[in-house]
Coordinates of C-alpha atoms and ligand atoms in Angstrom, one line a residue:
M11 CA -31.4 1.3 3.6
K12 CA -31.0 -2.1 2.0
I13 CA -28.4 -3.3 -0.4
V14 CA -30.1 -4.1 -3.6
D15 CA -27.4 -4.7 -6.2
A16 CA -23.8 -5.7 -6.1
K17 CA -21.3 -6.2 -8.7
V18 CA -17.7 -6.8 -9.3
I19 CA -16.1 -4.8 -12.2
V20 CA -12.7 -6.1 -13.6
C21 CA -10.8 -3.8 -15.8
S22 CA -7.3 -2.9 -16.9
P23 CA -6.6 0.7 -17.9
G24 CA -2.9 0.0 -18.1
R25 CA -2.9 -2.5 -15.2
N26 CA -5.6 -4.8 -13.6
F27 CA -8.1 -3.6 -11.0
V28 CA -11.1 -5.4 -9.2
T29 CA -13.9 -2.9 -8.0
L30 CA -16.7 -3.8 -5.9
K31 CA -20.0 -1.6 -6.6
L32 CA -22.9 -1.7 -4.1
T33 CA -26.1 0.0 -4.5
T34 CA -28.9 0.5 -2.1
E35 CA -32.5 0.8 -2.6
D36 CA -32.3 4.7 -2.4
G37 CA -30.0 4.5 -5.4
I38 CA -27.0 5.4 -3.5
H39 CA -23.8 3.4 -4.6
G40 CA -20.6 2.9 -2.9
L41 CA -17.0 1.4 -4.2
G42 CA -14.6 -0.7 -2.7
D43 CA -11.2 -1.6 -4.1
A44 CA -10.7 -5.6 -4.5
T45 CA -7.3 -5.6 -6.2
L46 CA -4.8 -8.5 -5.2
N47 CA -1.9 -8.0 -7.5
G48 CA -1.4 -11.0 -9.7
R49 CA -4.2 -13.0 -8.1
E50 CA -7.2 -10.8 -9.0
L51 CA -9.5 -13.5 -10.2
A52 CA -9.5 -15.6 -6.9
V53 CA -10.9 -12.4 -5.1
V54 CA -13.5 -11.8 -7.8
A55 CA -14.8 -15.4 -7.5
Y56 CA -14.8 -15.0 -3.7
L57 CA -16.9 -12.1 -4.0
E58 CA -19.2 -13.2 -6.6
E59 CA -19.7 -16.8 -5.3
H60 CA -19.8 -16.3 -1.5
V61 CA -20.2 -12.8 -0.6
I62 CA -22.4 -10.9 -2.7
P63 CA -25.2 -13.4 -2.1
M64 CA -25.0 -12.7 1.5
L65 CA -25.2 -8.9 0.9
I66 CA -28.4 -8.5 -0.9
G67 CA -31.2 -7.3 1.3
R68 CA -28.8 -6.4 4.3
D69 CA -28.9 -2.8 5.8
A70 CA -26.1 -0.9 4.3
R71 CA -25.6 1.3 7.6
R72 CA -24.3 -1.9 9.5
I73 CA -20.9 -1.5 8.6
E74 CA -19.3 -3.1 11.7
D75 CA -22.0 -5.9 11.8
T76 CA -21.5 -6.8 8.1
W77 CA -17.6 -6.9 8.7
Q78 CA -17.8 -9.3 11.6
L79 CA -20.5 -11.3 9.7
L80 CA -18.1 -11.7 6.8
Y81 CA -15.0 -12.4 9.0
K82 CA -16.3 -14.6 11.6
G83 CA -19.3 -16.1 9.6
A84 CA -16.9 -17.6 7.0
Y85 CA -15.1 -19.7 9.8
W86 CA -11.9 -19.6 7.7
R87 CA -10.3 -16.3 8.9
R88 CA -7.8 -14.0 7.4
G89 CA -5.6 -14.7 4.4
P90 CA -5.2 -12.1 1.6
V91 CA -7.9 -13.3 -0.5
T92 CA -10.6 -13.4 2.3
M93 CA -9.5 -10.0 3.7
T94 CA -9.4 -8.2 0.2
A95 CA -12.9 -9.3 -0.2
V96 CA -13.9 -8.1 3.2
S97 CA -12.1 -4.8 2.9
A98 CA -14.0 -4.1 -0.6
V99 CA -17.3 -4.6 1.2
D100 CA -16.3 -2.4 4.0
C101 CA -15.0 0.4 2.0
A102 CA -18.2 0.4 -0.2
L103 CA -20.5 0.6 2.8
W104 CA -18.5 3.6 4.2
D105 CA -18.7 5.2 1.1
I106 CA -22.4 4.6 1.0
Q107 CA -22.7 5.9 4.5
G108 CA -21.0 9.2 3.8
K109 CA -23.0 9.8 0.6
A110 CA -26.2 9.0 2.5
L111 CA -25.3 11.5 5.3
G112 CA -23.8 14.1 2.8
V113 CA -20.4 14.3 4.6
P114 CA -16.9 13.1 3.3
V115 CA -15.8 9.9 5.1
Y116 CA -13.2 11.8 7.1
Q117 CA -16.0 13.4 9.0
L118 CA -17.3 9.9 9.8
L119 CA -13.9 9.0 11.1
G120 CA -13.6 11.7 13.7
G121 CA -12.9 14.8 11.4
R122 CA -9.5 16.1 10.2
S123 CA -6.5 16.0 12.5
R124 CA -4.4 17.8 10.0
D125 CA -4.7 20.2 7.0
D126 CA -3.4 17.7 4.5
V127 CA -1.6 14.3 3.8
M128 CA 2.3 14.2 3.5
V129 CA 2.9 11.8 0.6
Y130 CA 6.3 10.2 -0.6
G131 CA 6.9 9.7 -4.3
H132 CA 9.1 6.9 -6.1
A133 CA 12.7 8.0 -7.4
N134 CA 13.8 5.1 -9.4
G135 CA 17.0 5.1 -11.2
A136 CA 19.2 2.5 -13.3
D137 CA 22.3 3.7 -11.4
I138 CA 23.1 6.5 -8.7
D139 CA 23.2 9.2 -11.1
D140 CA 19.8 8.3 -12.5
A141 CA 18.3 7.8 -8.9
V142 CA 19.6 11.2 -7.9
R143 CA 18.4 13.0 -11.0
A144 CA 14.8 11.2 -10.3
A145 CA 14.9 12.2 -6.6
Q146 CA 15.5 16.1 -7.5
H147 CA 12.7 16.0 -9.9
Y148 CA 10.4 15.0 -7.4
V149 CA 11.8 17.6 -4.9
S150 CA 11.1 20.2 -7.8
L151 CA 7.6 19.2 -7.9
G152 CA 7.3 19.8 -4.3
Y153 CA 7.6 16.4 -2.7
K154 CA 9.0 16.7 0.8
A155 CA 9.7 12.9 1.0
V156 CA 11.2 10.6 -1.5
R157 CA 11.6 6.9 -1.8
V158 CA 14.9 6.0 -3.5
Q159 CA 15.7 2.8 -5.2
S160 CA 18.4 2.2 -7.7
G161 CA 19.8 -0.6 -10.0
V162 CA 22.6 -2.5 -8.3
P163 CA 25.8 -2.8 -10.1
G164 CA 26.4 -6.5 -11.3
L165 CA 22.8 -7.6 -11.1
K166 CA 20.4 -7.7 -14.1
G167 CA 17.2 -6.0 -12.8
V168 CA 16.4 -5.6 -9.3
Y169 CA 13.0 -4.6 -7.5
G170 CA 12.2 -0.9 -7.8
V171 CA 14.2 0.1 -11.0
G172 CA 11.7 2.0 -13.2
R173 CA 11.0 1.9 -17.0
G174 CA 11.7 5.5 -17.6
T175 CA 8.4 7.3 -16.6
M176 CA 7.2 8.4 -13.5
S177 CA 4.8 5.5 -13.0
Y178 CA 6.5 2.6 -12.2
E179 CA 4.6 -0.7 -12.8
P180 CA 6.3 -3.8 -11.9
A181 CA 3.5 -6.5 -12.9
E182 CA 3.8 -7.9 -16.3
R183 CA 1.3 -9.4 -18.8
G184 CA 1.6 -13.0 -19.7
K185 CA 4.6 -14.5 -17.8
A186 CA 6.3 -13.7 -14.5
P187 CA 9.8 -11.7 -15.4
E188 CA 12.8 -13.2 -13.8
L189 CA 15.2 -10.9 -11.9
E190 CA 18.7 -11.4 -10.3
W191 CA 19.5 -11.0 -6.7
S192 CA 22.7 -11.1 -4.5
S193 CA 22.5 -9.6 -1.0
E194 CA 26.3 -9.1 -0.8
R195 CA 26.2 -6.9 -3.9
Y196 CA 23.0 -5.0 -2.7
L197 CA 24.5 -4.6 0.8
A198 CA 27.8 -3.2 -0.7
F199 CA 25.9 -0.6 -2.7
V200 CA 23.0 1.0 -0.9
P201 CA 25.1 2.8 1.9
E202 CA 27.0 4.7 -1.3
L203 CA 23.7 5.4 -2.8
F204 CA 22.2 7.1 0.1
A205 CA 25.5 9.1 0.9
R206 CA 25.2 10.5 -2.7
V207 CA 21.5 11.1 -2.6
R208 CA 21.8 12.9 1.0
R209 CA 24.8 15.1 -0.1
E210 CA 22.9 16.0 -3.2
L211 CA 19.3 16.6 -1.8
G212 CA 20.5 18.1 1.6
P213 CA 19.4 17.4 5.1
D214 CA 15.8 18.4 5.0
V215 CA 14.1 15.9 2.3
H216 CA 12.9 12.8 4.1
L217 CA 14.5 9.9 2.3
L218 CA 13.1 6.5 2.3
H219 CA 14.2 2.9 0.9
D220 CA 12.4 -0.1 0.3
V221 CA 14.4 -3.5 1.0
H222 CA 11.3 -5.3 -0.3
H223 CA 11.7 -8.5 2.1
R224 CA 15.0 -9.6 0.6
L225 CA 17.3 -9.5 3.5
T226 CA 17.8 -11.8 6.6
P227 CA 17.4 -10.0 10.0
I228 CA 21.2 -9.8 10.5
E229 CA 21.8 -8.3 7.3
A230 CA 19.0 -6.0 7.4
A231 CA 20.7 -4.8 11.0
R232 CA 23.9 -4.2 9.1
L233 CA 22.1 -2.1 6.6
G234 CA 20.2 -0.1 8.9
K235 CA 23.5 0.6 10.9
E236 CA 25.4 1.7 7.9
L237 CA 22.5 3.8 6.8
E238 CA 22.3 5.8 10.1
P239 CA 24.6 8.6 9.1
H240 CA 22.1 9.4 6.0
H241 CA 19.1 9.7 8.4
L242 CA 16.6 7.8 6.6
F243 CA 12.7 8.5 7.1
W244 CA 12.4 4.5 7.0
M245 CA 13.8 1.4 5.9
E246 CA 10.9 -0.7 4.6
D247 CA 10.2 -4.3 4.8
P248 CA 13.9 -4.9 5.7
T249 CA 13.1 -8.8 6.2
P250 CA 10.1 -11.1 5.5
A251 CA 7.7 -10.6 8.4
E252 CA 6.4 -13.9 8.7
L253 CA 8.8 -14.3 11.7
Q254 CA 7.8 -11.2 13.7
D255 CA 10.5 -11.8 16.3
G256 CA 13.2 -11.4 13.6
F257 CA 12.6 -7.6 13.8
R258 CA 14.1 -7.8 17.5
L259 CA 17.5 -8.5 16.0
I260 CA 17.3 -5.5 13.5
R261 CA 16.2 -3.3 16.3
E262 CA 19.1 -4.4 18.7
H263 CA 21.7 -3.0 16.4
T264 CA 20.2 0.1 14.6
T265 CA 18.3 3.5 15.2
T266 CA 17.3 3.6 11.5
P267 CA 13.4 3.7 11.7
I268 CA 11.6 0.5 10.6
A269 CA 8.4 0.3 8.3
V270 CA 6.5 -2.8 7.5
G271 CA 3.0 -4.1 6.8
E272 CA 1.9 -4.0 3.0
V273 CA 1.4 -7.6 3.0
F274 CA -0.3 -7.8 6.3
N275 CA -4.0 -8.8 6.1
S276 CA -5.1 -8.2 9.9
I277 CA -3.9 -7.0 13.3
H278 CA -2.7 -10.3 14.3
D279 CA 0.3 -10.0 11.5
C280 CA 1.6 -7.0 13.5
E281 CA 0.4 -7.3 17.2
A282 CA 3.8 -8.6 18.4
L283 CA 5.6 -6.1 16.4
L284 CA 3.6 -3.4 17.9
R285 CA 3.7 -4.5 21.4
G286 CA 7.2 -5.1 21.2
Q287 CA 7.9 -1.7 19.9
L288 CA 10.0 -3.5 17.0
I289 CA 8.8 -1.1 14.2
D290 CA 8.1 2.7 13.7
Y291 CA 5.7 2.8 10.8
I292 CA 2.9 0.4 10.0
R293 CA 2.1 0.2 6.4
T294 CA -1.2 -1.9 6.2
S295 CA -3.6 -0.8 3.6
V296 CA -7.3 -0.2 3.2
V297 CA -7.5 -2.8 0.6
H298 CA -5.6 -5.8 2.0
A299 CA -6.2 -5.2 5.8
G300 CA -9.9 -5.3 6.2
G301 CA -11.1 -1.8 4.9
L302 CA -11.5 1.2 7.1
S303 CA -13.1 -0.7 10.0
H304 CA -9.9 -2.7 10.6
L305 CA -7.3 -0.3 9.7
R306 CA -8.9 2.0 12.4
K307 CA -8.2 -0.8 14.9
I308 CA -4.7 -1.6 13.9
A309 CA -4.0 2.5 14.1
H310 CA -5.3 2.7 17.3
V311 CA -3.4 -0.1 18.9
A312 CA -0.1 1.4 17.1
E313 CA -0.7 4.7 18.7
L314 CA -0.3 3.0 22.2
Y315 CA 3.3 2.0 21.1
H316 CA 4.3 5.3 19.2
V317 CA 3.9 3.6 16.0
K318 CA 2.8 5.8 12.9
T319 CA 0.8 4.9 9.8
G320 CA 2.5 4.9 6.4
A321 CA -0.3 3.1 4.2
H322 CA 0.8 1.2 1.2
G323 CA -0.2 3.3 -2.0
A324 CA 1.4 1.6 -4.7
T325 CA -0.3 1.8 -8.1
D326 CA -1.9 -1.7 -7.7
M327 CA -4.1 0.0 -4.8
S328 CA -6.7 1.6 -7.3
P329 CA -7.6 5.1 -6.8
V330 CA -10.6 3.9 -4.5
C331 CA -8.2 2.6 -2.1
L332 CA -6.0 5.7 -2.6
A333 CA -9.1 8.0 -1.7
A334 CA -10.1 5.8 1.5
S335 CA -6.6 6.0 2.4
L336 CA -6.6 9.7 2.3
H337 CA -9.6 10.1 4.3
F338 CA -8.2 7.8 6.9
D339 CA -4.8 9.5 7.1
L340 CA -6.5 12.9 7.3
A341 CA -8.6 11.8 10.4
I342 CA -6.4 9.5 12.5
H343 CA -4.0 11.0 15.2
N344 CA -1.1 8.7 14.5
F345 CA -0.7 9.4 10.9
G346 CA 3.1 9.1 9.5
I347 CA 3.2 9.5 5.6
Q348 CA 1.2 8.0 2.7
E349 CA 2.7 6.3 -0.3
Y350 CA 1.8 7.8 -3.4
M351 CA 2.6 6.5 -6.9
R352 CA 0.8 8.2 -9.6
H353 CA -1.7 6.3 -11.6
S354 CA -1.7 6.4 -15.2
D355 CA -3.8 8.7 -17.3
D356 CA -5.9 5.8 -18.5
T357 CA -6.6 4.6 -14.9
D358 CA -7.5 8.3 -13.6
R359 CA -9.9 8.6 -16.5
V360 CA -11.7 5.2 -15.4
F361 CA -11.7 6.4 -11.8
P362 CA -12.6 10.1 -11.5
H363 CA -11.7 11.4 -8.3
A364 CA -11.7 14.4 -6.1
Y365 CA -8.3 14.1 -4.3
S366 CA -5.6 16.4 -5.5
F367 CA -2.0 16.9 -5.0
N368 CA -0.4 20.1 -3.8
A369 CA 2.9 20.9 -2.6
G370 CA 4.0 17.3 -1.5
A371 CA 0.6 16.5 0.1
L372 CA -2.7 15.0 -1.0
Y373 CA -6.0 16.2 0.1
P374 CA -9.1 13.9 -0.4
G375 CA -11.7 16.5 -1.4
D376 CA -14.9 17.3 0.4
K377 CA -17.5 15.4 -1.7
P378 CA -19.8 13.1 0.3
G379 CA -18.5 9.7 0.8
L380 CA -14.9 8.8 -0.7
G381 CA -15.1 11.1 -3.7
V382 CA -14.3 8.7 -6.3
D383 CA -16.2 7.0 -9.0
I384 CA -16.0 4.5 -11.7
D385 CA -16.7 5.0 -15.5
E386 CA -18.1 1.8 -16.2
T387 CA -18.4 2.3 -19.9
L388 CA -14.7 3.2 -20.2
A389 CA -13.7 0.5 -18.0
A390 CA -15.3 -1.9 -20.2
H391 CA -13.0 -0.7 -23.0
H392 CA -10.0 -2.1 -20.9
P393 CA -10.5 -6.0 -20.2
Y394 CA -8.7 -7.9 -17.7
E395 CA -5.3 -9.1 -19.0
R396 CA -3.5 -11.8 -16.9
A397 CA -0.4 -10.4 -15.2
Y398 CA 2.3 -11.6 -12.9
L399 CA 4.7 -9.9 -10.6
P400 CA 8.4 -10.7 -11.1
V401 CA 10.3 -13.4 -9.3
A402 CA 13.8 -13.2 -8.2
R403 CA 16.7 -15.9 -8.4
K404 CA 20.1 -15.7 -6.7
L405 CA 23.0 -16.0 -8.8
D406 CA 23.3 -19.7 -8.4
G407 CA 19.4 -19.9 -9.6
T408 CA 17.7 -20.2 -6.1
V409 CA 14.4 -18.5 -6.0
H410 CA 14.6 -15.6 -3.5
S411 CA 12.0 -12.9 -2.3
W412 CA 11.6 -10.2 -5.0
Ligands
GCO12 C1 5.8 -0.5 -2.2 C2 5.8 -2.0 -2.9 C3 5.0 -2.3 -4.0 C4 4.9 -3.6 -4.1 C5 3.5 -4.0 -4.8 C6 3.6 -5.4 -5.1 O1 5.1 0.3 -3.0 O2 6.3 -0.3 -1.4 O3 6.5 -2.8 -2.4 O4 5.4 -1.6 -4.9 O5 5.8 -4.3 -4.7 O6 2.5 -3.4 -4.4 O7 2.2 -5.6 -5.9
MG13 MG1 7.0 -1.8 -0.2

């Protein structure tokens, strides 16, 4: 089953997406998401200039061998651009394999371990009242888990504050927006936010919060400790994870569960976190951490240390990535939760898909392969537009993590 065609499709139905489409000699095609938010075209060039020429003529059934060839064969290992490209190829090959055998990908991954995939939605408010209302809205839609973010008094715009709709989209066309940051103001505010949200939503709803890499380990330890009475499902990205050892400090001070990993590219980024039992949820994604083949390895290592998965699922993961995540989530034993930020209607039209939402959970559908396609004619109506994620500055002007 030789690969005879490979192309990269770049489109922007509301936001930018990069998609790899591989076609075999039997006419089967497979898709892989290759979107790296704000740095999209670097992956396009990597695929077109360096990867695609190696794929033509290869046997599409040799998924692991192709992964190793692209990873070890490049000599220059890891990194977001390389790993996003490898992920796209890997994902497309699993899609092809499923279609060739006439089964949904979750069957190839070991079959269903559960009935469906619990997801969390994003409640974003300008202030506490707004955030509470947004969270209540998600609960009324059947969500069992809600991530809550709010504007912080005294700061002009912070990460996670929506723009009045259910689909929150931080990347901006043209120029990177600048936001303000103060750890002092944030730390003084968030415990109050969750005291209110827990009181209004009751004990059963899972509550999540994303710190978005903005605190030092000891600041995050203080936050985790102060949030303990409100029983969070997780506190995400409490501190930048380049320093894996920093998580030990957080762990020593709080029992609030910790999630991390959306910017990780391989098992080497989380190996010490897993082995040291410093985290509770690993958030690596299909698109940025080496595809289904590598994500499986991360999940299996995590399982040894009682760490569950909580895959990244923001809108910059395309429906192709979301579909792949759902097959993975349904199959692996140590699934925790799946992030779900609904895509815009334009995006859903460009990527028709078999997954569906019901009662706080998603189901990938039973179509052969991943169950997602791309309408190339429609995609061509939404050309790429350069866009940047925001940057944050402290009140004295110093650049800070957004
Ligand atoms: C999350 C995230 C994202 C990221 C985004 C960057 O959903 O948990 O932190 O919203 O900010 O994916 O491209
Ligand atoms: Mg996050």
